[in-house]
Amino acid sequence: QVQLVESGGGLVQAGGSLRLSCSASGRTPMGWFRQAPGKEREFVASITWTGTSTRYADSVKGRFTISRDDAKNTVYLQMNSLKPEDTAVYYCNVVVWGTVRAALDSWGQGTQVTVSS
């Protein structure tokens, strides 16, 4: 079915910005997750298939913005005011709406985000 391909990560100084992209298709809620070394994968943000409702983890609220362009089958994560604590591998997935859980048990390769002090 859907293939998950993330891109846009890189190395940035604290306070900088990055924009991540994720392949997506179909009318499904989508979400971003991240995993730091030694930590469990955690929820970052999600968006409905209509793009009219969004949810964010408290740690990124006010700094990150999730959006989607269904004509391009793409979900985005605009990350501003980045902090070293944001350093992680970022993944996208279909999300179970109303939860912080991914709907698919298969994941893409992720994209590395590194924020230096």
Tab-separated table of C-alpha atoms in Angstrom:
chain	number	residue	atom	x	y	z
A	1	GLN	CA	0.000	0.000	0.000
A	2	VAL	CA	1.457	3.370	1.021
A	3	GLN	CA	5.217	3.851	0.998
A	4	LEU	CA	6.605	6.229	3.616
A	5	VAL	CA	9.544	8.341	2.453
A	6	GLU	CA	10.835	11.191	4.613
A	7	SER	CA	13.223	13.935	3.539
A	8	GLY	CA	14.421	17.408	4.478
A	9	GLY	CA	16.452	16.706	7.585
A	10	GLY	CA	19.897	18.082	8.221
A	11	LEU	CA	22.205	19.903	10.592
A	12	VAL	CA	21.085	23.268	11.941
A	13	GLN	CA	22.043	25.597	14.772
A	14	ALA	CA	19.716	26.193	17.698
A	15	GLY	CA	17.093	28.749	16.744
A	16	GLY	CA	17.154	27.738	13.102
A	17	SER	CA	14.477	26.173	10.919
A	18	LEU	CA	13.937	23.077	8.805
A	19	ARG	CA	11.066	21.837	6.666
A	20	LEU	CA	10.497	18.094	6.477
A	21	SER	CA	8.529	16.347	3.743
A	22	CYS	CA	6.813	12.964	3.720
A	23	SER	CA	5.219	11.004	0.942
A	24	ALA	CA	1.553	10.355	1.622
A	25	SER	CA	-1.501	9.153	-0.248
A	26	GLY	CA	-5.150	8.515	0.401
A	27	ARG	CA	-7.644	10.146	2.702
A	28	THR	CA	-6.019	9.231	5.975
A	29	PRO	CA	-4.856	11.187	9.003
A	30	MET	CA	-1.081	11.561	8.979
A	31	GLY	CA	1.429	12.182	11.706
A	32	TRP	CA	5.051	12.854	12.486
A	33	PHE	CA	7.017	10.926	15.090
A	34	ARG	CA	10.602	11.139	16.274
A	35	GLN	CA	13.117	8.931	18.017
A	36	ALA	CA	16.263	10.071	19.785
A	37	PRO	CA	19.108	7.667	20.650
A	38	GLY	CA	18.196	5.565	23.664
A	39	LYS	CA	14.631	6.864	23.648
A	40	GLU	CA	11.318	5.439	22.549
A	41	ARG	CA	9.691	6.793	19.417
A	42	GLU	CA	7.312	9.606	20.348
A	43	PHE	CA	4.469	11.536	18.788
A	44	VAL	CA	5.168	15.001	17.385
A	45	ALA	CA	2.161	16.181	15.358
A	46	SER	CA	-0.812	14.958	13.328
A	47	ILE	CA	-3.284	16.255	10.763
A	48	THR	CA	-6.659	15.057	9.476
A	49	TRP	CA	-7.096	13.960	5.880
A	50	THR	CA	-8.975	17.201	5.215
A	51	GLY	CA	-6.135	19.232	6.694
A	52	THR	CA	-8.564	21.201	8.830
A	53	SER	CA	-7.541	19.881	12.251
A	54	THR	CA	-4.107	19.446	13.775
A	55	ARG	CA	-2.612	18.221	17.037
A	56	TYR	CA	0.806	18.761	18.559
A	57	ALA	CA	2.911	17.421	21.359
A	58	ASP	CA	3.357	19.988	24.112
A	59	SER	CA	7.100	20.022	23.511
A	60	VAL	CA	6.717	21.415	19.974
A	61	LYS	CA	3.516	23.440	20.242
A	62	GLY	CA	3.989	26.966	18.936
A	63	ARG	CA	7.214	26.067	17.143
A	64	PHE	CA	6.222	23.332	14.652
A	65	THR	CA	3.476	23.394	12.027
A	66	ILE	CA	2.121	20.352	10.212
A	67	SER	CA	0.413	20.721	6.838
A	68	ARG	CA	-0.402	18.667	3.767
A	69	ASP	CA	-0.825	19.010	0.039
A	70	ASP	CA	-2.916	16.078	-1.150
A	71	ALA	CA	-2.467	17.064	-4.797
A	72	LYS	CA	1.224	16.305	-4.284
A	73	ASN	CA	0.668	13.413	-1.875
A	74	THR	CA	2.923	15.182	0.603
A	75	VAL	CA	2.812	15.991	4.315
A	76	TYR	CA	5.086	18.692	5.709
A	77	LEU	CA	6.513	19.595	9.081
A	78	GLN	CA	7.772	23.157	9.371
A	79	MET	CA	10.106	23.358	12.350
A	80	ASN	CA	11.073	26.771	13.705
A	81	SER	CA	13.036	27.847	16.779
A	82	LEU	CA	14.753	24.488	16.864
A	83	LYS	CA	16.344	23.313	20.095
A	84	PRO	CA	19.015	20.680	20.767
A	85	GLU	CA	16.263	18.593	22.394
A	86	ASP	CA	14.654	18.287	18.943
A	87	THR	CA	17.578	16.205	17.702
A	88	ALA	CA	16.180	12.864	16.527
A	89	VAL	CA	15.279	10.766	13.531
A	90	TYR	CA	11.891	11.935	12.273
A	91	TYR	CA	9.354	9.541	10.770
A	92	CYS	CA	5.917	9.908	9.243
A	93	ASN	CA	3.058	7.438	9.375
A	94	VAL	CA	-0.679	7.123	9.144
A	95	VAL	CA	-2.061	8.052	12.548
A	96	VAL	CA	-5.052	6.815	14.497
A	97	TRP	CA	-6.924	10.076	14.892
A	98	GLY	CA	-7.565	11.139	18.450
A	99	THR	CA	-4.517	9.234	19.680
A	100	VAL	CA	-0.740	9.547	19.569
A	101	ARG	CA	-0.366	6.143	17.911
A	102	ALA	CA	0.733	5.187	14.422
A	103	ALA	CA	-1.690	3.068	12.420
A	104	LEU	CA	0.886	1.155	10.391
A	105	ASP	CA	3.484	-1.198	11.835
A	106	SER	CA	5.896	-0.516	8.967
A	107	TRP	CA	8.084	2.582	8.961
A	108	GLY	CA	10.194	4.420	6.428
A	109	GLN	CA	13.882	5.170	6.777
A	110	GLY	CA	13.271	8.447	8.583
A	111	THR	CA	15.234	11.662	8.206
A	112	GLN	CA	17.886	12.808	10.668
A	113	VAL	CA	17.518	16.205	12.325
A	114	THR	CA	20.496	17.434	14.329
A	115	VAL	CA	20.345	20.718	16.243
A	116	SER	CA	23.623	22.036	17.612
A	117	SER	CA	24.015	24.310	20.628
